[in-house]
């Protein structure tokens, strides 16, 4: 398919270590890939790009950008809806992972 729907979603968080940010990025990437590849047979995927970026310092913004193109043999698939749902899964994974981190209080 020629169209390559993409979605970028953002979440702002603060006070995280580099290791924690890396864990969030990995969780988001894994969630997108796992979701897409359970919804579409991998042989129909022409290109799946997932970019997870962290912008800023202090409070940081996590940006997940997902783009997907399918081979014509995939048939009629609502790629936009699939990409949107994958982005939602990425942020659910980030939020779940954030709950696993210890709370850092300032005294």
Short mmCIF file of C-alpha atoms in Angstrom, two decimals:
data_model
loop_
_atom_site.label_atom_id
_atom_site.label_comp_id
_atom_site.label_asym_id
_atom_site.label_seq_id
_atom_site.Cartn_x
_atom_site.Cartn_y
_atom_site.Cartn_z
CA UNK A 1 0.00 0.00 0.00
CA UNK A 2 1.37 3.43 -0.86
CA UNK A 3 0.01 5.28 2.16
CA UNK A 4 2.15 5.14 5.25
CA UNK A 5 0.08 6.32 8.18
CA UNK A 6 2.09 7.67 11.05
CA UNK A 7 1.24 8.80 14.53
CA UNK A 8 3.26 10.66 17.11
CA UNK A 9 2.16 10.71 20.72
CA UNK A 10 3.72 12.55 23.67
CA UNK A 11 3.95 12.13 27.42
CA UNK A 12 5.82 14.39 29.85
CA UNK A 13 7.58 12.92 32.90
CA UNK A 14 10.19 14.18 35.34
CA UNK A 15 12.98 13.02 37.62
CA UNK A 16 14.02 9.86 35.78
CA UNK A 17 17.48 8.39 35.45
CA UNK A 18 19.04 7.56 32.09
CA UNK A 19 18.47 3.87 32.80
CA UNK A 20 14.80 4.47 33.55
CA UNK A 21 14.37 6.50 30.36
CA UNK A 22 16.01 3.72 28.35
CA UNK A 23 13.66 1.19 29.95
CA UNK A 24 10.65 3.35 28.99
CA UNK A 25 11.85 3.67 25.40
CA UNK A 26 12.43 -0.07 25.12
CA UNK A 27 9.01 -0.83 26.61
CA UNK A 28 7.29 1.51 24.15
CA UNK A 29 9.13 0.08 21.15
CA UNK A 30 8.43 -3.52 22.19
CA UNK A 31 4.73 -2.77 22.84
CA UNK A 32 4.26 -1.27 19.35
CA UNK A 33 6.02 -4.12 17.56
CA UNK A 34 4.29 -6.83 19.58
CA UNK A 35 0.87 -5.27 19.03
CA UNK A 36 1.24 -4.70 15.29
CA UNK A 37 2.68 -8.15 14.66
CA UNK A 38 -0.17 -9.82 16.55
CA UNK A 39 -2.74 -7.88 14.51
CA UNK A 40 -1.16 -8.34 11.07
CA UNK A 41 0.69 -11.33 9.71
CA UNK A 42 4.35 -10.23 9.55
CA UNK A 43 4.61 -11.31 5.91
CA UNK A 44 2.18 -8.49 5.01
CA UNK A 45 4.28 -5.80 6.69
CA UNK A 46 6.35 -3.86 4.18
CA UNK A 47 7.81 -1.41 6.68
CA UNK A 48 7.31 -0.77 10.39
CA UNK A 49 9.23 2.09 11.92
CA UNK A 50 9.07 2.92 15.60
CA UNK A 51 10.98 5.91 16.94
CA UNK A 52 10.94 6.64 20.64
CA UNK A 53 12.60 9.93 21.52
CA UNK A 54 13.18 11.73 24.78
CA UNK A 55 13.19 15.52 24.52
CA UNK A 56 14.19 18.04 27.15
CA UNK A 57 15.82 17.94 30.55
CA UNK A 58 14.28 18.06 33.99
CA UNK A 59 10.78 17.31 32.85
CA UNK A 60 11.20 15.32 29.66
CA UNK A 61 8.77 14.57 26.90
CA UNK A 62 8.65 11.06 25.53
CA UNK A 63 7.59 11.01 21.89
CA UNK A 64 6.57 7.80 20.15
CA UNK A 65 6.35 7.97 16.37
CA UNK A 66 4.95 4.94 14.56
CA UNK A 67 4.75 4.50 10.81
CA UNK A 68 3.53 1.41 9.01
CA UNK A 69 3.17 0.40 5.40
CA UNK A 70 1.72 -2.89 4.27
CA UNK A 71 2.18 -4.92 1.14
CA UNK A 72 -0.74 -4.86 -1.30
CA UNK A 73 -1.35 -8.53 -0.48
CA UNK A 74 -2.46 -7.47 3.01
CA UNK A 75 -5.83 -6.58 1.57
CA UNK A 76 -8.10 -4.00 3.12
CA UNK A 77 -6.70 -3.03 6.53
CA UNK A 78 -7.43 0.15 8.44
CA UNK A 79 -3.76 1.02 8.86
CA UNK A 80 -4.50 4.38 10.50
CA UNK A 81 -6.55 2.70 13.22
CA UNK A 82 -3.87 0.05 13.68
CA UNK A 83 -1.12 2.66 14.03
CA UNK A 84 -3.21 4.72 16.47
CA UNK A 85 -3.88 1.64 18.60
CA UNK A 86 -0.18 0.74 18.52
CA UNK A 87 0.68 4.22 19.79
CA UNK A 88 -1.85 3.81 22.57
CA UNK A 89 -0.26 0.48 23.50
CA UNK A 90 3.16 2.15 23.60
CA UNK A 91 1.98 4.70 26.13
CA UNK A 92 0.17 2.10 28.17
CA UNK A 93 3.47 0.20 28.35
CA UNK A 94 5.29 3.41 29.38
CA UNK A 95 2.71 4.15 32.08
CA UNK A 96 2.88 0.55 33.34
CA UNK A 97 6.67 0.72 33.47
CA UNK A 98 6.55 4.07 35.31
CA UNK A 99 4.51 2.39 38.06
CA UNK A 100 7.37 -0.10 38.52
CA UNK A 101 9.89 2.65 39.29
CA UNK A 102 10.49 3.60 42.91
CA UNK A 103 9.09 6.95 43.95
CA UNK A 104 11.80 9.55 44.47
CA UNK A 105 10.86 12.03 47.17
CA UNK A 106 12.77 15.21 47.87
CA UNK A 107 13.64 16.04 51.47
#
